[in-house]
Amino acid sequence: MQFQAGPLLSKIQSPKDLRGLQASQLPQVCDELRQFIIDNVSVNGGHFGASLGVTELTVALHYVFNTPEDQLIWDVGHQAYGHKILTGRRENFHTNRIIGGISGFPKRSESEYDAFGVGHSSTSISAALGMAVASRYKKEFQKQHIAVIGDGSMTAGMAFEAMNHAGDIPNNMIIILNDNCMAIDPNVGALKEYLTDITTSHTYNKVKDEIWNLLGKMSKFGKSAQEIVSKIENGLKATLLNQSNLFESLNLRYFGPIDGHDVEYLTTVLRDLKDIQGPKILHVITTKGKGYSLAEKDQTLWHAPGKFDKITGEIQKKTFDNPQPPKYQEVFGHTLLELAEKNPKIIGITPAMPSGSSMNIMMRAMPDRAFDVGIAEQHAVTFSAGLATQGLTVFCNIYSSFMQRGYDQVVHDVCLQNLPVIFCLDRAGLAGADGPTHHGSYDLAYMRCIPNMIVMAPKNEQELRNIMYTVSLDSFKELNQAITIRYPRGEGVMPAWRTDFELMEIGKGKEVIKGKQIAVLTIGHIGNQAEIACQKAREKGLESALFDMRFVKPLDEKLLHHIFQTFDSVITVEDAAIQGGFGSAVAEFMVDHHYTSKIIRLGIPDEIIEHGEQIELYRACGIDSESILKKIMSLSDTKISKMLTSH
Ligand SMILES: Cc1ncc(C[n+]2csc(CCOP(=O)(O)OP(=O)(O)O)c2C)c(N)n1
């Protein structure tokens, strides 16, 4: 559905049009932009609160800076809907996150205004610094480089690595710290407390305002005046503040905090900052969900609420005739608590995804045993390793694609030291509308090559429960290995999970459907698509067998010997990168044992898979039930035609 924008917004095809307006018209542009975002997200879904919170900032930035010449980088990019709408994508905005439509995140290939592709957090300062240093090198001294980063994203090590570097080399960069006290869930950590302290300290802010006014006036008078200002500033800092500023101690000039919803004031401040060379940080205070009262009140729920009725605020729930299976996430959350209630050694860890992963269930019930460590995947892994050295049973839940950040820690801190950390990788496989930055495509390949790492994927909720139970027992620790348990976003397949647990044998697969001729080998949830395909093949008279291998590592070698000795065609199916994953493991086994069966590997091809609904993406990769069925039938056709030609 395409919405009509308000009278000012509908005339803005690019930021040039915005810059043609009077500053006094900007509040109206903000109102219209906000309404346009509400209209569109209510029918399409997507990220919501973050873009509403930066509406004024977005308008002010494009008004003051000469984008796309000046480089504007949004951290994470989930807050960049306003930016997209102002930069030539208003008429396409109704296709946001839909297959074939525009991406929900900034993307270099989509627009020259998207200076850097994002999706994972805390990259903006490094990227802006790279651009700023390149501009200096090319003697483009007028060019501006702006990184907009939230207080949640500021908790990541990478942001600090970048600031540490930025304060030490010449560059012209503005970091805008968009402080709304929230990540997806309430932000955590000592930094959050620090930012709150600065924001509420009256003495500090009064003095800062004085310095700021002085700076604003004097920076116009050239270099020597700036040097004087700088001296005064430093003197004031030392004598009056008696309070060190974290950012200034890193050689970043700190300005603010200022009200991020006063668009005209924002433009004045940004204009002044433009004239001040060097790395600087502007602390802006905003409210996530600003302008939509329900979103202001429950900011976590309205981070990405799905479709909703914009008048009543009622969030659409899918309706079904039959009871629906629970989500893997719910099963994980409830099972973890259930196990933790019986086993005092269990600890839960999430890097900033308590509600997304359902770790919040344990956090609520056992706040001293479940931790949100901030957007800090690397730390989450090594923190888990430390806990494991002390004999604790650690469930560290990280989204598959975010785990890419903690890879060295998995190798160096966990597996090299034989520590039995339990990694639960949520959102494994094709993540859906969030697109390529969020697909968990590579985990099977990157985990199975590490010694001392078991790799498992449950086909349904019960298997998830059983493996969680199995690895929570002390007997698992005796293996001296870590485990990766990967499962997708969304519903499983069983309407209800059983209340009991079954011990799982590590490295043991299962025959699901008996058959002849062709064996289909699957791993994890995608096995359900393969199961439908095998059932349909059977209706067509072809008895293909189905094996749920459960473990990519160790492989069930006994079962594989049986398969390669019994079937002459094997199809492997995985919702992971085809190179190096499950199919590769099976093919390696086949070659190593000199079997000569025909093997077809289905999975995510070696290309970037864009956004769309999960099932549409399965189709695009040829791993939905119909595509698998076609492969099964084509194999049987070749067999028949071979038989015919040999007679
Ligand atoms: C490396 C990484 N880990 C986790 C996430 C998931 N994530 C997306 S937005 C977000 C919260 C970001 O908070 P903040 O930067 O303060 O922005 P806000 O949403 O408050 O505007 C998180 C944790 C991510 N995108 N990247």
Coordinates of N, CA and C in Angstrom, one line a residue, residues 443-641:
D443 N 27.4 -20.4 10.0 CA 27.8 -21.0 11.3 C 28.2 -22.5 11.1
L444 N 27.5 -23.3 10.3 CA 27.9 -24.7 10.2 C 29.4 -24.8 9.7
A445 N 29.7 -24.0 8.7 CA 31.0 -24.0 8.1 C 32.1 -23.5 9.1
Y446 N 31.7 -22.4 9.8 CA 32.8 -21.8 10.6 C 32.9 -22.5 12.0
M447 N 31.9 -23.3 12.4 CA 32.1 -24.0 13.6 C 32.7 -25.4 13.5
R448 N 32.3 -26.0 12.3 CA 32.7 -27.4 12.2 C 34.2 -27.6 12.0
C449 N 34.9 -26.6 11.6 CA 36.4 -26.7 11.4 C 37.2 -26.5 12.7
I450 N 36.5 -26.2 13.8 CA 37.3 -26.0 15.0 C 37.4 -27.3 15.9
P451 N 38.6 -27.7 16.3 CA 38.7 -28.9 17.1 C 37.9 -28.6 18.5
N452 N 37.5 -29.6 19.1 CA 36.8 -29.6 20.4 C 35.5 -28.8 20.3
M453 N 34.9 -28.9 19.1 CA 33.6 -28.2 19.0 C 32.6 -29.3 18.4
I454 N 31.5 -29.5 19.1 CA 30.4 -30.3 18.6 C 29.4 -29.4 17.9
V455 N 28.8 -29.8 16.8 CA 27.9 -28.9 16.1 C 26.6 -29.7 15.8
M456 N 25.5 -29.1 16.4 CA 24.2 -29.8 16.4 C 23.1 -28.9 15.9
A457 N 22.1 -29.4 15.2 CA 20.9 -28.6 14.9 C 19.6 -29.5 15.1
P458 N 18.7 -29.0 16.0 CA 17.5 -29.8 16.2 C 16.5 -29.6 15.1
K459 N 15.8 -30.7 14.8 CA 14.8 -30.6 13.7 C 13.5 -30.1 14.2
N460 N 13.3 -30.2 15.5 CA 12.0 -29.6 16.1 C 12.3 -29.2 17.6
E461 N 11.2 -28.8 18.2 CA 11.3 -28.3 19.6 C 11.8 -29.3 20.6
Q462 N 11.3 -30.5 20.3 CA 11.6 -31.6 21.3 C 13.1 -31.9 21.2
E463 N 13.7 -31.9 20.0 CA 15.1 -32.2 19.9 C 15.9 -31.0 20.6
L464 N 15.4 -29.8 20.5 CA 16.1 -28.7 21.1 C 16.1 -28.9 22.6
R465 N 14.9 -29.3 23.1 CA 14.8 -29.6 24.6 C 15.8 -30.7 25.0
N466 N 15.8 -31.8 24.2 CA 16.5 -32.9 24.6 C 18.0 -32.6 24.6
I467 N 18.5 -31.9 23.6 CA 19.9 -31.6 23.5 C 20.3 -30.6 24.6
M468 N 19.4 -29.7 24.9 CA 19.7 -28.7 26.1 C 19.8 -29.5 27.4
Y469 N 18.9 -30.5 27.5 CA 19.0 -31.3 28.7 C 20.3 -32.1 28.8
T470 N 20.6 -32.8 27.7 CA 21.8 -33.6 27.6 C 23.0 -32.9 28.0
V471 N 23.2 -31.7 27.4 CA 24.5 -31.0 27.6 C 24.5 -30.2 29.0
S472 N 23.3 -30.2 29.6 CA 23.3 -29.5 30.9 C 23.8 -30.5 32.0
L473 N 24.0 -31.8 31.7 CA 24.4 -32.8 32.7 C 25.9 -32.7 32.8
D474 N 26.4 -33.1 34.0 CA 27.8 -33.1 34.2 C 28.6 -34.0 33.3
S475 N 27.9 -35.1 32.8 CA 28.5 -36.0 31.9 C 29.0 -35.3 30.6
F476 N 28.3 -34.3 30.2 CA 28.7 -33.5 29.0 C 30.1 -32.9 29.2
K477 N 30.3 -32.4 30.5 CA 31.6 -31.7 30.7 C 32.7 -32.6 30.6
E478 N 32.5 -33.9 30.8 CA 33.6 -34.9 30.7 C 34.1 -35.0 29.3
L479 N 33.3 -34.6 28.3 CA 33.8 -34.7 27.0 C 34.9 -33.6 26.7
N480 N 34.9 -32.6 27.5 CA 35.9 -31.5 27.3 C 35.7 -30.8 26.0
Q481 N 34.5 -30.6 25.6 CA 34.3 -30.0 24.3 C 33.2 -29.0 24.4
A482 N 33.2 -28.0 23.5 CA 32.1 -27.0 23.5 C 31.0 -27.6 22.5
I483 N 29.9 -27.0 22.6 CA 28.8 -27.4 21.6 C 28.1 -26.2 21.0
T484 N 27.8 -26.3 19.7 CA 27.0 -25.3 19.0 C 25.7 -25.9 18.7
I485 N 24.6 -25.3 19.2 CA 23.2 -25.8 18.9 C 22.6 -24.6 18.1
R486 N 22.3 -24.9 16.9 CA 21.7 -23.8 16.0 C 20.3 -24.1 15.6
Y487 N 19.5 -23.0 15.7 CA 18.1 -23.2 15.4 C 17.6 -21.9 14.8
P488 N 16.5 -21.9 14.0 CA 16.1 -20.7 13.3 C 15.2 -19.8 14.1
R489 N 14.9 -18.7 13.5 CA 13.8 -17.8 14.0 C 12.5 -18.4 13.8
G490 N 11.6 -18.3 14.8 CA 10.2 -18.6 14.5 C 9.7 -20.0 15.0
E491 N 8.6 -20.3 14.6 CA 7.9 -21.5 15.1 C 8.6 -22.8 14.7
G492 N 8.5 -23.8 15.6 CA 8.9 -25.1 15.3 C 7.8 -25.8 14.5
V493 N 7.7 -27.1 14.8 CA 6.7 -27.9 14.1 C 5.7 -28.7 15.0
M494 N 6.0 -28.7 16.3 CA 5.1 -29.5 17.2 C 4.2 -28.6 18.0
P495 N 2.9 -28.8 17.9 CA 1.9 -28.0 18.6 C 2.3 -27.8 20.1
A496 N 2.8 -28.7 20.7 CA 3.2 -28.6 22.1 C 4.4 -29.4 22.4
W497 N 5.3 -29.0 23.3 CA 6.4 -29.8 23.6 C 6.1 -30.7 24.8
R498 N 6.8 -31.8 24.8 CA 6.6 -32.8 25.9 C 7.2 -32.2 27.2
T499 N 6.8 -32.7 28.3 CA 7.3 -32.1 29.6 C 8.6 -32.9 30.0
D500 N 8.7 -34.1 29.4 CA 9.9 -34.9 29.8 C 11.1 -34.6 28.9
F501 N 12.2 -35.2 29.3 CA 13.4 -35.0 28.4 C 13.9 -36.4 28.1
E502 N 14.6 -36.5 26.9 CA 15.2 -37.7 26.5 C 16.7 -37.4 26.4
L503 N 17.5 -38.3 26.9 CA 19.0 -38.1 26.7 C 19.3 -38.3 25.2
M504 N 20.1 -37.5 24.7 CA 20.5 -37.6 23.3 C 21.9 -38.2 23.2
E505 N 22.1 -39.1 22.3 CA 23.5 -39.5 22.1 C 24.2 -38.6 21.2
I506 N 25.3 -38.1 21.7 CA 26.1 -37.1 20.9 C 26.6 -37.8 19.6
G507 N 26.3 -37.2 18.4 CA 26.8 -37.8 17.2 C 26.0 -38.9 16.6
K508 N 24.7 -38.9 17.0 CA 23.8 -40.0 16.5 C 22.7 -39.4 15.7
G509 N 22.6 -39.8 14.5 CA 21.5 -39.4 13.6 C 20.3 -40.3 13.7
K510 N 19.3 -40.1 12.9 CA 18.0 -40.8 13.0 C 17.4 -41.0 11.7
E511 N 16.9 -42.2 11.4 CA 16.1 -42.5 10.2 C 14.7 -42.0 10.5
V512 N 14.2 -41.1 9.6 CA 12.9 -40.6 9.8 C 11.9 -41.3 8.9
I513 N 12.3 -41.5 7.7 CA 11.4 -42.2 6.7 C 12.2 -43.3 6.0
K514 N 11.7 -44.5 6.1 CA 12.4 -45.6 5.4 C 12.3 -45.4 3.9
G515 N 13.2 -45.9 3.1 CA 13.0 -45.8 1.7 C 14.0 -46.6 0.9
K516 N 14.0 -46.5 -0.4 CA 14.9 -47.2 -1.3 C 15.6 -46.1 -2.2
Q517 N 16.3 -46.5 -3.1 CA 16.8 -45.7 -4.2 C 17.6 -44.4 -3.7
I518 N 16.8 -43.5 -3.2 CA 17.4 -42.1 -2.9 C 17.4 -41.9 -1.4
A519 N 18.5 -41.4 -0.8 CA 18.5 -41.0 0.6 C 18.6 -39.5 0.7
V520 N 17.7 -38.9 1.4 CA 17.8 -37.4 1.7 C 18.3 -37.3 3.1
L521 N 19.4 -36.5 3.2 CA 20.0 -36.3 4.6 C 19.9 -34.9 4.9
T522 N 19.3 -34.6 6.1 CA 19.1 -33.2 6.5 C 19.7 -32.9 7.8
I523 N 19.8 -31.6 8.1 CA 20.2 -31.2 9.4 C 19.3 -30.0 9.9
G524 N 18.8 -30.2 11.1 CA 18.0 -29.1 11.7 C 16.6 -28.9 11.1
H525 N 16.1 -27.7 11.3 CA 14.7 -27.4 11.1 C 14.3 -27.6 9.6
I526 N 15.3 -27.3 8.7 CA 15.0 -27.4 7.3 C 14.6 -28.8 6.9
G527 N 14.9 -29.8 7.7 CA 14.6 -31.2 7.5 C 13.0 -31.3 7.4
N528 N 12.3 -30.4 7.9 CA 10.8 -30.5 7.8 C 10.4 -30.2 6.4
Q529 N 11.1 -29.4 5.7 CA 10.8 -29.2 4.3 C 11.1 -30.4 3.5
A530 N 12.3 -31.0 3.9 CA 12.7 -32.3 3.2 C 11.7 -33.4 3.5
E531 N 11.1 -33.4 4.7 CA 10.1 -34.4 5.1 C 8.9 -34.3 4.2
I532 N 8.4 -33.1 4.0 CA 7.3 -32.9 3.1 C 7.6 -33.4 1.7
A533 N 8.8 -33.0 1.2 CA 9.2 -33.5 -0.1 C 9.2 -35.0 -0.2
C534 N 9.7 -35.7 0.8 CA 9.8 -37.1 0.7 C 8.4 -37.7 0.7
Q535 N 7.5 -37.1 1.5 CA 6.1 -37.6 1.6 C 5.4 -37.4 0.2
K536 N 5.7 -36.3 -0.4 CA 5.1 -36.0 -1.7 C 5.7 -37.0 -2.8
A537 N 7.0 -37.3 -2.7 CA 7.6 -38.2 -3.6 C 7.0 -39.6 -3.5
R538 N 6.7 -39.9 -2.2 CA 6.1 -41.2 -2.0 C 4.7 -41.3 -2.7
E539 N 3.9 -40.2 -2.6 CA 2.6 -40.1 -3.3 C 2.8 -40.4 -4.8
K540 N 4.0 -39.9 -5.3 CA 4.3 -40.1 -6.7 C 4.9 -41.5 -7.0
G541 N 5.0 -42.3 -6.0 CA 5.5 -43.7 -6.2 C 7.0 -43.8 -5.9
L542 N 7.7 -42.8 -5.4 CA 9.1 -42.9 -5.2 C 9.4 -42.9 -3.7
E543 N 10.1 -44.0 -3.3 CA 10.3 -44.1 -1.9 C 11.6 -43.6 -1.4
S544 N 11.8 -42.3 -1.4 CA 13.1 -41.8 -0.9 C 13.1 -41.9 0.6
A545 N 14.3 -42.2 1.1 CA 14.4 -42.3 2.6 C 14.8 -40.9 3.1
L546 N 14.5 -40.7 4.4 CA 14.9 -39.4 5.0 C 15.7 -39.7 6.3
F547 N 16.8 -39.0 6.4 CA 17.6 -39.1 7.7 C 17.8 -37.8 8.3
D548 N 17.5 -37.6 9.5 CA 17.7 -36.4 10.3 C 19.1 -36.7 11.0
M549 N 20.1 -36.1 10.5 CA 21.5 -36.4 10.9 C 21.8 -35.8 12.3
R550 N 21.1 -34.7 12.7 CA 21.2 -34.1 14.0 C 22.6 -33.4 14.2
F551 N 23.6 -34.1 14.0 CA 24.9 -33.6 14.2 C 25.7 -33.4 12.9
V552 N 26.3 -32.3 12.8 CA 27.2 -32.1 11.7 C 28.6 -32.5 12.1
K553 N 28.9 -32.4 13.4 CA 30.1 -32.9 14.0 C 29.9 -33.3 15.4
P554 N 30.2 -34.5 15.8 CA 30.7 -35.6 15.0 C 29.6 -36.1 14.1
L555 N 30.0 -36.5 12.9 CA 29.0 -37.2 12.0 C 28.7 -38.6 12.5
D556 N 27.5 -39.0 12.3 CA 27.2 -40.4 12.6 C 27.7 -41.3 11.5
E557 N 29.0 -41.7 11.7 CA 29.7 -42.5 10.7 C 29.1 -43.8 10.4
K558 N 28.6 -44.4 11.5 CA 28.0 -45.7 11.3 C 26.7 -45.6 10.3
L559 N 26.0 -44.6 10.6 CA 24.8 -44.4 9.8 C 25.2 -44.0 8.3
L560 N 26.2 -43.2 8.2 CA 26.7 -42.8 6.9 C 27.2 -44.0 6.1
H561 N 27.9 -44.9 6.7 CA 28.4 -46.1 6.0 C 27.1 -46.9 5.5
H562 N 26.2 -47.0 6.4 CA 24.9 -47.7 6.0 C 24.3 -47.0 4.8
I563 N 24.2 -45.7 4.8 CA 23.6 -45.0 3.8 C 24.3 -45.1 2.4
F564 N 25.6 -45.0 2.5 CA 26.4 -45.0 1.2 C 26.5 -46.5 0.7
Q565 N 26.3 -47.4 1.6 CA 26.3 -48.8 1.1 C 24.9 -49.2 0.6
T566 N 23.9 -48.5 1.0 CA 22.5 -48.9 0.6 C 21.9 -48.1 -0.6
F567 N 22.3 -46.8 -0.6 CA 21.7 -45.9 -1.6 C 22.7 -45.5 -2.6
D568 N 22.3 -45.4 -3.9 CA 23.4 -44.8 -4.8 C 23.2 -43.4 -5.1
S569 N 22.1 -42.7 -4.6 CA 22.0 -41.3 -4.7 C 21.7 -40.7 -3.4
V570 N 22.4 -39.6 -3.1 CA 22.2 -39.0 -1.8 C 22.0 -37.5 -2.0
I571 N 21.0 -36.9 -1.3 CA 20.8 -35.5 -1.4 C 21.0 -34.9 0.0
T572 N 21.8 -33.9 0.2 CA 21.9 -33.3 1.5 C 21.2 -32.0 1.4
V573 N 20.5 -31.6 2.6 CA 19.8 -30.4 2.6 C 20.1 -29.6 3.9
E574 N 20.5 -28.4 3.7 CA 20.8 -27.5 4.9 C 20.4 -26.1 4.6
D575 N 20.0 -25.3 5.7 CA 19.8 -23.9 5.5 C 21.0 -23.2 5.9
A576 N 22.1 -23.5 5.3 CA 23.4 -22.9 5.7 C 24.2 -22.9 4.4
A577 N 25.3 -22.1 4.5 CA 26.2 -21.9 3.3 C 26.6 -23.3 2.8
I578 N 26.5 -23.5 1.5 CA 26.7 -24.9 1.0 C 28.2 -25.2 1.0
Q579 N 29.0 -24.2 1.0 CA 30.4 -24.4 1.0 C 30.9 -24.6 2.5
G580 N 31.4 -25.8 2.7 CA 32.0 -26.0 4.1 C 31.0 -26.5 5.1
G581 N 29.7 -26.6 4.8 CA 28.7 -26.9 5.8 C 28.5 -28.4 5.9
F582 N 27.2 -28.7 6.1 CA 26.8 -30.1 6.3 C 27.0 -31.0 5.1
G583 N 26.6 -30.5 3.9 CA 26.8 -31.3 2.7 C 28.2 -31.5 2.4
S584 N 29.0 -30.5 2.7 CA 30.5 -30.7 2.5 C 31.0 -31.8 3.4
A585 N 30.5 -31.8 4.7 CA 31.0 -32.8 5.6 C 30.6 -34.2 5.1
V586 N 29.4 -34.4 4.6 CA 29.0 -35.7 4.1 C 29.8 -36.1 2.9
A587 N 30.1 -35.1 2.0 CA 30.8 -35.4 0.8 C 32.3 -35.8 1.1
E588 N 32.8 -35.1 2.1 CA 34.2 -35.4 2.6 C 34.2 -36.9 3.1
F589 N 33.2 -37.2 3.9 CA 33.1 -38.6 4.4 C 33.1 -39.6 3.2
M590 N 32.3 -39.2 2.2 CA 32.1 -40.1 1.1 C 33.4 -40.3 0.3
V591 N 34.1 -39.2 0.1 CA 35.4 -39.3 -0.6 C 36.4 -40.1 0.3
D592 N 36.5 -39.7 1.5 CA 37.5 -40.4 2.4 C 37.3 -41.9 2.5
H593 N 36.0 -42.3 2.3 CA 35.8 -43.7 2.4 C 35.5 -44.4 1.1
H594 N 35.9 -43.7 0.0 CA 35.9 -44.2 -1.3 C 34.6 -44.7 -1.8
Y595 N 33.5 -44.0 -1.3 CA 32.2 -44.4 -1.9 C 32.1 -43.6 -3.2
T596 N 31.2 -44.1 -4.1 CA 31.1 -43.4 -5.4 C 29.7 -43.0 -5.7
S597 N 28.9 -42.9 -4.7 CA 27.5 -42.5 -4.9 C 27.4 -41.2 -5.6
K598 N 26.2 -40.9 -6.2 CA 25.9 -39.6 -6.7 C 25.5 -38.7 -5.5
I599 N 26.0 -37.5 -5.4 CA 25.6 -36.7 -4.3 C 25.2 -35.3 -4.8
I600 N 24.1 -34.8 -4.3 CA 23.6 -33.5 -4.6 C 23.5 -32.7 -3.3
R601 N 24.2 -31.6 -3.2 CA 24.2 -30.8 -2.0 C 23.2 -29.6 -2.2
L602 N 22.2 -29.5 -1.4 CA 21.3 -28.3 -1.4 C 21.6 -27.4 -0.2
G603 N 21.6 -26.1 -0.4 CA 21.9 -25.2 0.7 C 21.9 -23.8 0.2
I604 N 22.5 -22.9 1.0 CA 22.6 -21.5 0.6 C 23.8 -21.4 -0.4
P605 N 23.5 -20.9 -1.6 CA 24.6 -20.8 -2.6 C 25.6 -19.7 -2.2
D606 N 26.7 -19.8 -2.9 CA 27.8 -18.8 -2.7 C 27.5 -17.4 -3.2
E607 N 26.4 -16.9 -2.7 CA 26.1 -15.5 -3.2 C 25.3 -14.8 -2.0
I608 N 25.2 -13.5 -2.1 CA 24.4 -12.8 -1.0 C 22.9 -13.0 -1.3
I609 N 22.3 -13.5 -0.2 CA 20.8 -13.7 -0.3 C 20.2 -12.5 0.3
E610 N 19.3 -11.9 -0.5 CA 18.7 -10.6 -0.1 C 17.6 -10.9 0.9
H611 N 16.8 -9.9 1.2 CA 15.7 -10.0 2.2 C 14.4 -10.5 1.6
G612 N 13.6 -11.0 2.4 CA 12.3 -11.5 2.0 C 11.7 -12.4 3.1
E613 N 10.6 -13.0 2.9 CA 10.1 -13.9 3.9 C 10.9 -15.2 3.8
Q614 N 11.0 -15.8 5.0 CA 11.8 -17.0 5.1 C 11.5 -18.0 4.0
I615 N 10.2 -18.3 3.8 CA 9.8 -19.3 2.8 C 10.2 -18.9 1.4
E616 N 10.1 -17.6 1.1 CA 10.5 -17.1 -0.2 C 12.0 -17.3 -0.4
L617 N 12.7 -17.1 0.7 CA 14.2 -17.2 0.6 C 14.6 -18.7 0.5
Y618 N 13.9 -19.6 1.2 CA 14.1 -21.0 1.0 C 13.9 -21.4 -0.5
R619 N 12.9 -20.8 -1.1 CA 12.6 -21.1 -2.5 C 13.7 -20.6 -3.4
A620 N 14.2 -19.3 -3.1 CA 15.3 -18.7 -3.9 C 16.5 -19.6 -3.8
C621 N 16.7 -20.3 -2.7 CA 17.9 -21.1 -2.5 C 17.7 -22.6 -2.9
G622 N 16.4 -22.9 -3.3 CA 16.1 -24.3 -3.7 C 16.1 -25.3 -2.5
I623 N 15.7 -24.8 -1.3 CA 15.6 -25.7 -0.2 C 14.2 -25.7 0.4
D624 N 13.2 -25.3 -0.3 CA 11.8 -25.4 0.1 C 11.4 -26.8 -0.4
S625 N 10.2 -27.3 0.1 CA 9.8 -28.7 -0.1 C 9.7 -28.9 -1.6
E626 N 9.1 -27.9 -2.3 CA 8.9 -28.1 -3.8 C 10.2 -28.3 -4.5
S627 N 11.2 -27.5 -4.2 CA 12.5 -27.6 -4.9 C 13.2 -28.9 -4.6
I628 N 13.0 -29.3 -3.3 CA 13.7 -30.6 -2.9 C 13.0 -31.8 -3.6
L629 N 11.7 -31.7 -3.7 CA 10.9 -32.7 -4.4 C 11.4 -32.8 -5.9
K630 N 11.5 -31.6 -6.5 CA 12.0 -31.6 -7.9 C 13.3 -32.3 -8.0
K631 N 14.2 -32.1 -7.1 CA 15.5 -32.7 -7.1 C 15.4 -34.2 -7.0
I632 N 14.5 -34.6 -6.1 CA 14.3 -36.1 -5.9 C 13.8 -36.7 -7.2
M633 N 12.8 -36.0 -7.8 CA 12.2 -36.6 -9.0 C 13.2 -36.6 -10.1
S634 N 14.0 -35.5 -10.2 CA 15.0 -35.5 -11.3 C 16.0 -36.6 -11.2
L635 N 16.4 -36.9 -9.9 CA 17.3 -38.0 -9.7 C 16.7 -39.4 -10.2
S636 N 15.4 -39.5 -9.9 CA 14.7 -40.8 -10.2 C 14.6 -40.8 -11.7
D637 N 14.3 -39.7 -12.4 CA 14.2 -39.6 -13.8 C 15.5 -40.1 -14.5
T638 N 16.6 -39.5 -14.0 CA 17.9 -39.9 -14.6 C 18.1 -41.4 -14.5
K639 N 17.7 -41.9 -13.3 CA 17.9 -43.4 -13.1 C 17.1 -44.2 -14.1
I640 N 15.8 -43.7 -14.3 CA 15.0 -44.5 -15.3 C 15.6 -44.4 -16.7
S641 N 16.0 -43.1 -17.1 CA 16.5 -43.0 -18.4 C 17.8 -43.8 -18.6

